[in-house]
Amino acid sequence: MQSLKIALAGVCVALAACAAEVAREPSELKPEASPRSFVLRDSVKYVLDSRYERVLRGYTEFVEVGSIAQGRVLRSTNAVMTVEGKHVHEAYAVVKDGRLVGFYLPVERSFSPLSQPVSLTLEERKTQ
Amino acid sequence: MNLLRLASIASTAALLAACASGPKMAEVKSSIPALKPSEGRIYFYRSNSMMGAALQPEIKLNGKVVGNSKPGGFFFVDAAPGPQEVTTSTEVEKKLTFTLGAGETRYVKTSIGFGLMVGRVYPELVDNAVGQKELEDSSYTGQPLKR
């Protein structure tokens, strides 16, 4: 009986260790003809749906690469952004109404939603 | 007791032997060829930790073996721009996908995690500033470089 309990506990641990694939849906990126640049004023912490935590540091710089149905797509130029589940994928921020609502995965050409969107304070950088 | 001490020394020696022992970045920097404008460069490296040192899986880039994940080691690969897929196979396969632009350099760090039965090696895309700094303490384990 004791060994059965240990085996069951082992199976539970094994199942918990198996992260699911990052949820995503195909999305078409419409490139931005005249991309604007932004800088994030304050650090922001968010939790991916896979429960991995991420931090976007203040002064992270972004360039607007285009838009998808879910919002504007901003690529960070001085920091790496990834989403992680079973695998790790490079990600661009998808912003709508001043909130980070998800991610555009450039390799998979997909949108991955963020169930708990967070506010981003972005300042546009004017080109000289 | 002596047997225990001997086993301890032997395992320490084995772990030390498992760590990368090539020249440091500063020694090979001048021999690393300039990046061709039509290609991008990916540096692969792993921190010099004894944890899981014996675990040195192959690293594949777009399905092709390009090297091994060795503690304290680094190497680089020049590749055509476009989507890239890095995989490391241990107990489970962990995949990293990212884009590489022409003339761009990216840094992939492999780290040890713990699975159910054995350790796992995970690839992670890191900030260029972090990668450049951490490479300074790493040893070159790639193909011989021309002087």
PDB file of C-alpha atoms in Angstrom:
ATOM      1  CA  MET A   1       0.000   0.000   0.000  1.00  0.00           C
ATOM      2  CA  GLN A   2       2.844   2.336   0.938  1.00  0.00           C
ATOM      3  CA  SER A   3       4.645   1.656  -2.352  1.00  0.00           C
ATOM      4  CA  LEU A   4       1.414   2.315  -4.266  1.00  0.00           C
ATOM      5  CA  LYS A   5       1.127   5.731  -2.593  1.00  0.00           C
ATOM      6  CA  ILE A   6       4.726   6.526  -3.502  1.00  0.00           C
ATOM      7  CA  ALA A   7       4.105   5.453  -7.115  1.00  0.00           C
ATOM      8  CA  LEU A   8       0.969   7.625  -7.323  1.00  0.00           C
ATOM      9  CA  ALA A   9       2.861  10.593  -5.883  1.00  0.00           C
ATOM     10  CA  GLY A  10       5.559  10.024  -8.515  1.00  0.00           C
ATOM     11  CA  VAL A  11       2.990  10.021 -11.313  1.00  0.00           C
ATOM     12  CA  CYS A  12       1.501  13.280  -9.966  1.00  0.00           C
ATOM     13  CA  VAL A  13       4.946  14.901  -9.911  1.00  0.00           C
ATOM     14  CA  ALA A  14       5.632  13.669 -13.443  1.00  0.00           C
ATOM     15  CA  LEU A  15       2.350  15.068 -14.743  1.00  0.00           C
ATOM     16  CA  ALA A  16       2.967  18.413 -13.039  1.00  0.00           C
ATOM     17  CA  ALA A  17       6.398  18.575 -14.664  1.00  0.00           C
ATOM     18  CA  CYS A  18       4.918  18.257 -18.167  1.00  0.00           C
ATOM     19  CA  ALA A  19       4.249  21.830 -19.251  1.00  0.00           C
ATOM     20  CA  ALA A  20       1.659  22.365 -21.948  1.00  0.00           C
ATOM     21  CA  GLU A  21       2.383  23.938 -25.317  1.00  0.00           C
ATOM     22  CA  VAL A  22       2.019  27.717 -25.400  1.00  0.00           C
ATOM     23  CA  ALA A  23      -1.575  28.505 -26.440  1.00  0.00           C
ATOM     24  CA  ARG A  24      -1.603  30.326 -29.773  1.00  0.00           C
ATOM     25  CA  GLU A  25      -3.616  30.991 -32.883  1.00  0.00           C
ATOM     26  CA  PRO A  26      -2.413  31.857 -36.381  1.00  0.00           C
ATOM     27  CA  SER A  27      -2.240  35.597 -36.968  1.00  0.00           C
ATOM     28  CA  GLU A  28      -1.315  37.749 -39.938  1.00  0.00           C
ATOM     29  CA  LEU A  29       1.089  40.592 -39.264  1.00  0.00           C
ATOM     30  CA  LYS A  30       0.494  43.749 -41.272  1.00  0.00           C
ATOM     31  CA  PRO A  31       3.880  45.514 -41.380  1.00  0.00           C
ATOM     32  CA  GLU A  32       4.107  49.157 -40.298  1.00  0.00           C
ATOM     33  CA  ALA A  33       5.267  51.428 -43.105  1.00  0.00           C
ATOM     34  CA  SER A  34       6.639  54.125 -40.792  1.00  0.00           C
ATOM     35  CA  PRO A  35       7.479  52.396 -37.525  1.00  0.00           C
ATOM     36  CA  ARG A  36       7.467  54.444 -34.334  1.00  0.00           C
ATOM     37  CA  SER A  37       9.791  53.862 -31.388  1.00  0.00           C
ATOM     38  CA  PHE A  38       8.750  53.688 -27.753  1.00  0.00           C
ATOM     39  CA  VAL A  39      10.379  53.333 -24.360  1.00  0.00           C
ATOM     40  CA  LEU A  40       8.784  51.680 -21.345  1.00  0.00           C
ATOM     41  CA  ARG A  41       8.761  54.074 -18.415  1.00  0.00           C
ATOM     42  CA  ASP A  42       8.328  51.660 -15.493  1.00  0.00           C
ATOM     43  CA  SER A  43       9.096  47.988 -14.937  1.00  0.00           C
ATOM     44  CA  VAL A  44       6.159  45.642 -15.350  1.00  0.00           C
ATOM     45  CA  LYS A  45       5.741  42.136 -14.010  1.00  0.00           C
ATOM     46  CA  TYR A  46       3.349  39.702 -15.663  1.00  0.00           C
ATOM     47  CA  VAL A  47       2.529  36.024 -15.423  1.00  0.00           C
ATOM     48  CA  LEU A  48       2.223  33.911 -18.539  1.00  0.00           C
ATOM     49  CA  ASP A  49      -0.710  31.529 -18.784  1.00  0.00           C
ATOM     50  CA  SER A  50       1.826  28.717 -18.337  1.00  0.00           C
ATOM     51  CA  ARG A  51       2.518  30.290 -14.873  1.00  0.00           C
ATOM     52  CA  TYR A  52       6.027  31.401 -15.779  1.00  0.00           C
ATOM     53  CA  GLU A  53       6.709  34.900 -14.495  1.00  0.00           C
ATOM     54  CA  ARG A  54       8.338  37.576 -16.608  1.00  0.00           C
ATOM     55  CA  VAL A  55       9.545  41.135 -15.967  1.00  0.00           C
ATOM     56  CA  LEU A  56       9.798  43.910 -18.539  1.00  0.00           C
ATOM     57  CA  ARG A  57      12.328  46.344 -17.164  1.00  0.00           C
ATOM     58  CA  GLY A  58      11.869  50.084 -17.262  1.00  0.00           C
ATOM     59  CA  TYR A  59      13.666  51.721 -20.206  1.00  0.00           C
ATOM     60  CA  THR A  60      13.041  48.709 -22.419  1.00  0.00           C
ATOM     61  CA  GLU A  61      12.922  50.067 -25.952  1.00  0.00           C
ATOM     62  CA  PHE A  62      10.446  48.977 -28.593  1.00  0.00           C
ATOM     63  CA  VAL A  63       9.914  49.518 -32.266  1.00  0.00           C
ATOM     64  CA  GLU A  64       6.463  49.128 -33.787  1.00  0.00           C
ATOM     65  CA  VAL A  65       6.747  46.400 -36.420  1.00  0.00           C
ATOM     66  CA  GLY A  66       3.101  46.289 -37.421  1.00  0.00           C
ATOM     67  CA  SER A  67      -0.297  45.202 -36.255  1.00  0.00           C
ATOM     68  CA  ILE A  68      -2.461  42.125 -35.956  1.00  0.00           C
ATOM     69  CA  ALA A  69      -6.169  41.824 -35.237  1.00  0.00           C
ATOM     70  CA  GLN A  70      -5.470  41.817 -31.488  1.00  0.00           C
ATOM     71  CA  GLY A  71      -3.400  45.019 -31.374  1.00  0.00           C
ATOM     72  CA  ARG A  72      -0.153  46.775 -32.241  1.00  0.00           C
ATOM     73  CA  VAL A  73       2.964  44.618 -32.377  1.00  0.00           C
ATOM     74  CA  LEU A  74       6.075  46.013 -30.687  1.00  0.00           C
ATOM     75  CA  ARG A  75       9.485  44.355 -30.890  1.00  0.00           C
ATOM     76  CA  SER A  76      11.936  45.045 -28.103  1.00  0.00           C
ATOM     77  CA  THR A  77      15.282  46.281 -29.386  1.00  0.00           C
ATOM     78  CA  ASN A  78      17.346  46.054 -26.196  1.00  0.00           C
ATOM     79  CA  ALA A  79      15.831  43.102 -24.336  1.00  0.00           C
ATOM     80  CA  VAL A  80      14.759  39.604 -25.217  1.00  0.00           C
ATOM     81  CA  MET A  81      11.103  38.687 -24.761  1.00  0.00           C
ATOM     82  CA  THR A  82      10.013  35.051 -24.736  1.00  0.00           C
ATOM     83  CA  VAL A  83       6.965  33.020 -23.821  1.00  0.00           C
ATOM     84  CA  GLU A  84       7.428  29.602 -22.341  1.00  0.00           C
ATOM     85  CA  GLY A  85       5.402  26.452 -21.966  1.00  0.00           C
ATOM     86  CA  LYS A  86       6.587  23.081 -23.152  1.00  0.00           C
ATOM     87  CA  HIS A  87       8.961  25.044 -25.400  1.00  0.00           C
ATOM     88  CA  VAL A  88      10.342  28.593 -25.464  1.00  0.00           C
ATOM     89  CA  HIS A  89       9.412  31.036 -28.214  1.00  0.00           C
ATOM     90  CA  GLU A  90      10.684  34.518 -28.999  1.00  0.00           C
ATOM     91  CA  ALA A  91       7.815  36.954 -28.573  1.00  0.00           C
ATOM     92  CA  TYR A  92       6.887  40.508 -29.517  1.00  0.00           C
ATOM     93  CA  ALA A  93       4.543  42.503 -27.301  1.00  0.00           C
ATOM     94  CA  VAL A  94       0.970  42.986 -28.492  1.00  0.00           C
ATOM     95  CA  VAL A  95      -0.479  46.180 -27.054  1.00  0.00           C
ATOM     96  CA  LYS A  96      -4.040  47.445 -27.149  1.00  0.00           C
ATOM     97  CA  ASP A  97      -5.398  50.502 -25.311  1.00  0.00           C
ATOM     98  CA  GLY A  98      -2.179  50.818 -23.316  1.00  0.00           C
ATOM     99  CA  ARG A  99      -2.253  47.238 -22.101  1.00  0.00           C
ATOM    100  CA  LEU A 100      -0.118  44.218 -22.890  1.00  0.00           C
ATOM    101  CA  VAL A 101      -2.754  41.779 -24.136  1.00  0.00           C
ATOM    102  CA  GLY A 102      -0.542  39.037 -25.504  1.00  0.00           C
ATOM    103  CA  PHE A 103       2.362  38.197 -27.748  1.00  0.00           C
ATOM    104  CA  TYR A 104       3.117  37.787 -31.405  1.00  0.00           C
ATOM    105  CA  LEU A 105       5.395  34.808 -32.046  1.00  0.00           C
ATOM    106  CA  PRO A 106       7.407  35.739 -35.168  1.00  0.00           C
ATOM    107  CA  VAL A 107       8.598  32.218 -35.978  1.00  0.00           C
ATOM    108  CA  GLU A 108       5.205  30.591 -35.496  1.00  0.00           C
ATOM    109  CA  ARG A 109       3.378  33.623 -36.973  1.00  0.00           C
ATOM    110  CA  SER A 110       0.829  33.312 -34.204  1.00  0.00           C
ATOM    111  CA  PHE A 111      -0.813  35.288 -31.435  1.00  0.00           C
ATOM    112  CA  SER A 112      -0.540  34.005 -27.875  1.00  0.00           C
ATOM    113  CA  PRO A 113      -2.987  35.735 -25.500  1.00  0.00           C
ATOM    114  CA  LEU A 114      -2.222  36.892 -21.973  1.00  0.00           C
ATOM    115  CA  SER A 115      -5.181  36.023 -19.753  1.00  0.00           C
ATOM    116  CA  GLN A 116      -4.299  38.746 -17.271  1.00  0.00           C
ATOM    117  CA  PRO A 117      -3.311  41.822 -19.327  1.00  0.00           C
ATOM    118  CA  VAL A 118      -1.114  44.429 -17.659  1.00  0.00           C
ATOM    119  CA  SER A 119      -0.820  48.173 -18.218  1.00  0.00           C
ATOM    120  CA  LEU A 120       2.256  49.474 -20.029  1.00  0.00           C
ATOM    121  CA  THR A 121       3.378  53.086 -19.788  1.00  0.00           C
ATOM    122  CA  LEU A 122       5.008  53.665 -23.149  1.00  0.00           C
ATOM    123  CA  GLU A 123       6.490  56.960 -24.247  1.00  0.00           C
ATOM    124  CA  GLU A 124       6.998  57.605 -27.916  1.00  0.00           C
ATOM    125  CA  ARG A 125      10.525  58.514 -28.866  1.00  0.00           C
ATOM    126  CA  LYS A 126      10.683  61.256 -31.406  1.00  0.00           C
ATOM    127  CA  THR A 127      13.260  60.822 -34.131  1.00  0.00           C
ATOM    128  CA  GLN A 128      15.629  63.770 -34.458  1.00  0.00           C
TER     129      GLN A 128
ATOM    130  CA  MET B   1      36.801   5.346   5.016  1.00  0.00           C
ATOM    131  CA  ASN B   2      39.720   5.401   2.569  1.00  0.00           C
ATOM    132  CA  LEU B   3      37.448   3.957  -0.084  1.00  0.00           C
ATOM    133  CA  LEU B   4      34.939   6.750   0.539  1.00  0.00           C
ATOM    134  CA  ARG B   5      37.678   9.390   0.269  1.00  0.00           C
ATOM    135  CA  LEU B   6      38.965   7.802  -2.927  1.00  0.00           C
ATOM    136  CA  ALA B   7      35.460   7.765  -4.421  1.00  0.00           C
ATOM    137  CA  SER B   8      35.007  11.414  -3.463  1.00  0.00           C
ATOM    138  CA  ILE B   9      38.308  12.421  -5.116  1.00  0.00           C
ATOM    139  CA  ALA B  10      37.486  10.378  -8.214  1.00  0.00           C
ATOM    140  CA  SER B  11      34.040  11.950  -8.605  1.00  0.00           C
ATOM    141  CA  THR B  12      35.460  15.459  -8.121  1.00  0.00           C
ATOM    142  CA  ALA B  13      38.102  14.740 -10.766  1.00  0.00           C
ATOM    143  CA  ALA B  14      35.426  13.428 -13.131  1.00  0.00           C
ATOM    144  CA  LEU B  15      33.336  16.580 -12.645  1.00  0.00           C
ATOM    145  CA  LEU B  16      36.328  18.822 -13.244  1.00  0.00           C
ATOM    146  CA  ALA B  17      37.174  16.883 -16.402  1.00  0.00           C
ATOM    147  CA  ALA B  18      33.587  17.387 -17.575  1.00  0.00           C
ATOM    148  CA  CYS B  19      34.010  21.174 -17.610  1.00  0.00           C
ATOM    149  CA  ALA B  20      35.136  22.978 -20.769  1.00  0.00           C
ATOM    150  CA  SER B  21      38.893  23.620 -20.823  1.00  0.00           C
ATOM    151  CA  GLY B  22      39.469  25.603 -24.019  1.00  0.00           C
ATOM    152  CA  PRO B  23      40.873  29.134 -24.294  1.00  0.00           C
ATOM    153  CA  LYS B  24      38.892  32.003 -22.771  1.00  0.00           C
ATOM    154  CA  MET B  25      36.967  34.498 -24.894  1.00  0.00           C
ATOM    155  CA  ALA B  26      39.665  37.155 -24.461  1.00  0.00           C
ATOM    156  CA  GLU B  27      42.256  34.779 -25.963  1.00  0.00           C
ATOM    157  CA  VAL B  28      40.227  33.835 -29.048  1.00  0.00           C
ATOM    158  CA  LYS B  29      38.363  37.090 -29.637  1.00  0.00           C
ATOM    159  CA  SER B  30      40.828  38.360 -32.229  1.00  0.00           C
ATOM    160  CA  SER B  31      40.673  35.040 -34.113  1.00  0.00           C
ATOM    161  CA  ILE B  32      36.892  34.969 -34.424  1.00  0.00           C
ATOM    162  CA  PRO B  33      36.097  35.864 -38.040  1.00  0.00           C
ATOM    163  CA  ALA B  34      34.010  38.911 -38.882  1.00  0.00           C
ATOM    164  CA  LEU B  35      30.381  38.160 -39.545  1.00  0.00           C
ATOM    165  CA  LYS B  36      29.396  38.157 -43.214  1.00  0.00           C
ATOM    166  CA  PRO B  37      26.712  40.795 -43.915  1.00  0.00           C
ATOM    167  CA  SER B  38      24.475  38.131 -45.454  1.00  0.00           C
ATOM    168  CA  GLU B  39      24.501  35.946 -42.333  1.00  0.00           C
ATOM    169  CA  GLY B  40      23.655  36.125 -38.647  1.00  0.00           C
ATOM    170  CA  ARG B  41      25.626  34.702 -35.731  1.00  0.00           C
ATOM    171  CA  ILE B  42      24.428  32.661 -32.774  1.00  0.00           C
ATOM    172  CA  TYR B  43      26.622  32.169 -29.714  1.00  0.00           C
ATOM    173  CA  PHE B  44      25.832  29.096 -27.613  1.00  0.00           C
ATOM    174  CA  TYR B  45      27.147  28.916 -24.063  1.00  0.00           C
ATOM    175  CA  ARG B  46      26.609  27.384 -20.654  1.00  0.00           C
ATOM    176  CA  SER B  47      27.567  28.695 -17.227  1.00  0.00           C
ATOM    177  CA  ASN B  48      30.427  26.991 -15.429  1.00  0.00           C
ATOM    178  CA  SER B  49      28.428  25.169 -12.780  1.00  0.00           C
ATOM    179  CA  MET B  50      29.223  21.748 -11.357  1.00  0.00           C
ATOM    180  CA  MET B  51      25.530  21.001 -11.162  1.00  0.00           C
ATOM    181  CA  GLY B  52      24.725  18.396 -13.794  1.00  0.00           C
ATOM    182  CA  ALA B  53      28.235  18.783 -15.249  1.00  0.00           C
ATOM    183  CA  ALA B  54      28.232  15.240 -16.600  1.00  0.00           C
ATOM    184  CA  LEU B  55      25.155  16.029 -18.661  1.00  0.00           C
ATOM    185  CA  GLN B  56      26.430  17.373 -22.000  1.00  0.00           C
ATOM    186  CA  PRO B  57      23.765  16.824 -24.641  1.00  0.00           C
ATOM    187  CA  GLU B  58      24.043  17.720 -28.293  1.00  0.00           C
ATOM    188  CA  ILE B  59      22.681  21.077 -29.388  1.00  0.00           C
ATOM    189  CA  LYS B  60      20.815  21.067 -32.676  1.00  0.00           C
ATOM    190  CA  LEU B  61      20.162  24.119 -34.815  1.00  0.00           C
ATOM    191  CA  ASN B  62      17.344  23.570 -37.292  1.00  0.00           C
ATOM    192  CA  GLY B  63      17.733  19.817 -36.882  1.00  0.00           C
ATOM    193  CA  LYS B  64      21.501  19.734 -37.408  1.00  0.00           C
ATOM    194  CA  VAL B  65      23.959  19.012 -34.579  1.00  0.00           C
ATOM    195  CA  VAL B  66      26.159  22.076 -34.097  1.00  0.00           C
ATOM    196  CA  GLY B  67      27.886  21.231 -30.806  1.00  0.00           C
ATOM    197  CA  ASN B  68      27.457  20.094 -27.232  1.00  0.00           C
ATOM    198  CA  SER B  69      26.313  21.907 -24.109  1.00  0.00           C
ATOM    199  CA  LYS B  70      29.436  21.830 -21.916  1.00  0.00           C
ATOM    200  CA  PRO B  71      29.725  23.577 -18.546  1.00  0.00           C
ATOM    201  CA  GLY B  72      31.676  26.801 -18.985  1.00  0.00           C
ATOM    202  CA  GLY B  73      31.939  26.352 -22.746  1.00  0.00           C
ATOM    203  CA  PHE B  74      30.906  28.427 -25.749  1.00  0.00           C
ATOM    204  CA  PHE B  75      30.918  28.219 -29.518  1.00  0.00           C
ATOM    205  CA  PHE B  76      29.239  30.089 -32.336  1.00  0.00           C
ATOM    206  CA  VAL B  77      27.417  29.265 -35.551  1.00  0.00           C
ATOM    207  CA  ASP B  78      26.872  31.552 -38.533  1.00  0.00           C
ATOM    208  CA  ALA B  79      23.534  30.937 -40.199  1.00  0.00           C
ATOM    209  CA  ALA B  80      21.313  32.264 -42.956  1.00  0.00           C
ATOM    210  CA  PRO B  81      18.817  34.850 -41.687  1.00  0.00           C
ATOM    211  CA  GLY B  82      15.318  33.631 -40.853  1.00  0.00           C
ATOM    212  CA  PRO B  83      13.523  31.463 -38.307  1.00  0.00           C
ATOM    213  CA  GLN B  84      15.795  29.375 -36.075  1.00  0.00           C
ATOM    214  CA  GLU B  85      14.997  26.350 -33.941  1.00  0.00           C
ATOM    215  CA  VAL B  86      17.349  25.169 -31.198  1.00  0.00           C
ATOM    216  CA  THR B  87      16.783  21.829 -29.496  1.00  0.00           C
ATOM    217  CA  THR B  88      18.544  19.962 -26.730  1.00  0.00           C
ATOM    218  CA  SER B  89      17.588  16.378 -26.006  1.00  0.00           C
ATOM    219  CA  THR B  90      17.927  14.924 -22.547  1.00  0.00           C
ATOM    220  CA  GLU B  91      15.062  13.308 -20.661  1.00  0.00           C
ATOM    221  CA  VAL B  92      12.718  15.506 -22.668  1.00  0.00           C
ATOM    222  CA  GLU B  93      13.252  17.725 -25.692  1.00  0.00           C
ATOM    223  CA  LYS B  94      13.046  21.462 -25.027  1.00  0.00           C
ATOM    224  CA  LYS B  95      12.821  23.669 -28.096  1.00  0.00           C
ATOM    225  CA  LEU B  96      13.655  27.355 -28.504  1.00  0.00           C
ATOM    226  CA  THR B  97      12.469  29.315 -31.529  1.00  0.00           C
ATOM    227  CA  PHE B  98      13.610  32.792 -32.523  1.00  0.00           C
ATOM    228  CA  THR B  99      14.417  34.908 -35.551  1.00  0.00           C
ATOM    229  CA  LEU B 100      17.863  35.840 -36.797  1.00  0.00           C
ATOM    230  CA  GLY B 101      18.468  38.856 -38.986  1.00  0.00           C
ATOM    231  CA  ALA B 102      21.309  39.476 -41.438  1.00  0.00           C
ATOM    232  CA  GLY B 103      24.269  40.926 -39.547  1.00  0.00           C
ATOM    233  CA  GLU B 104      22.562  40.191 -36.218  1.00  0.00           C
ATOM    234  CA  THR B 105      24.151  38.354 -33.285  1.00  0.00           C
ATOM    235  CA  ARG B 106      22.083  36.430 -30.751  1.00  0.00           C
ATOM    236  CA  TYR B 107      22.997  34.553 -27.568  1.00  0.00           C
ATOM    237  CA  VAL B 108      21.593  31.193 -26.490  1.00  0.00           C
ATOM    238  CA  LYS B 109      22.380  29.993 -22.996  1.00  0.00           C
ATOM    239  CA  THR B 110      21.850  26.383 -22.012  1.00  0.00           C
ATOM    240  CA  SER B 111      20.972  25.709 -18.377  1.00  0.00           C
ATOM    241  CA  ILE B 112      20.446  22.660 -16.211  1.00  0.00           C
ATOM    242  CA  GLY B 113      17.050  21.876 -14.781  1.00  0.00           C
ATOM    243  CA  PHE B 114      15.855  18.798 -12.983  1.00  0.00           C
ATOM    244  CA  GLY B 115      13.446  16.274 -14.418  1.00  0.00           C
ATOM    245  CA  LEU B 116      11.821  13.272 -12.842  1.00  0.00           C
ATOM    246  CA  MET B 117      14.715  10.867 -13.338  1.00  0.00           C
ATOM    247  CA  VAL B 118      17.669  12.864 -14.654  1.00  0.00           C
ATOM    248  CA  GLY B 119      18.696  16.455 -15.283  1.00  0.00           C
ATOM    249  CA  ARG B 120      17.532  18.380 -18.326  1.00  0.00           C
ATOM    250  CA  VAL B 121      19.291  21.002 -20.392  1.00  0.00           C
ATOM    251  CA  TYR B 122      17.192  23.959 -21.480  1.00  0.00           C
ATOM    252  CA  PRO B 123      18.051  26.475 -24.220  1.00  0.00           C
ATOM    253  CA  GLU B 124      17.224  30.092 -23.411  1.00  0.00           C
ATOM    254  CA  LEU B 125      17.499  33.256 -25.500  1.00  0.00           C
ATOM    255  CA  VAL B 126      19.254  35.949 -23.477  1.00  0.00           C
ATOM    256  CA  ASP B 127      19.774  39.697 -23.854  1.00  0.00           C
ATOM    257  CA  ASN B 128      22.859  40.528 -25.912  1.00  0.00           C
ATOM    258  CA  ALA B 129      24.354  42.523 -23.033  1.00  0.00           C
ATOM    259  CA  VAL B 130      23.994  39.537 -20.708  1.00  0.00           C
ATOM    260  CA  GLY B 131      25.354  37.095 -23.273  1.00  0.00           C
ATOM    261  CA  GLN B 132      28.403  39.245 -24.058  1.00  0.00           C
ATOM    262  CA  LYS B 133      29.235  39.591 -20.369  1.00  0.00           C
ATOM    263  CA  GLU B 134      28.797  35.920 -19.535  1.00  0.00           C
ATOM    264  CA  LEU B 135      30.875  34.810 -22.526  1.00  0.00           C
ATOM    265  CA  GLU B 136      33.907  36.586 -21.058  1.00  0.00           C
ATOM    266  CA  ASP B 137      34.269  33.834 -18.457  1.00  0.00           C
ATOM    267  CA  SER B 138      33.602  30.983 -20.882  1.00  0.00           C
ATOM    268  CA  SER B 139      36.005  28.702 -22.710  1.00  0.00           C
ATOM    269  CA  TYR B 140      35.887  28.194 -26.458  1.00  0.00           C
ATOM    270  CA  THR B 141      34.802  24.668 -27.422  1.00  0.00           C
ATOM    271  CA  GLY B 142      34.004  25.162 -31.108  1.00  0.00           C
ATOM    272  CA  GLN B 143      35.865  24.372 -34.330  1.00  0.00           C
ATOM    273  CA  PRO B 144      39.562  25.364 -34.462  1.00  0.00           C
ATOM    274  CA  LEU B 145      39.995  29.047 -35.345  1.00  0.00           C
ATOM    275  CA  LYS B 146      42.570  30.377 -37.804  1.00  0.00           C
ATOM    276  CA  ARG B 147      45.122  32.668 -36.203  1.00  0.00           C
TER     277      ARG B 147
END
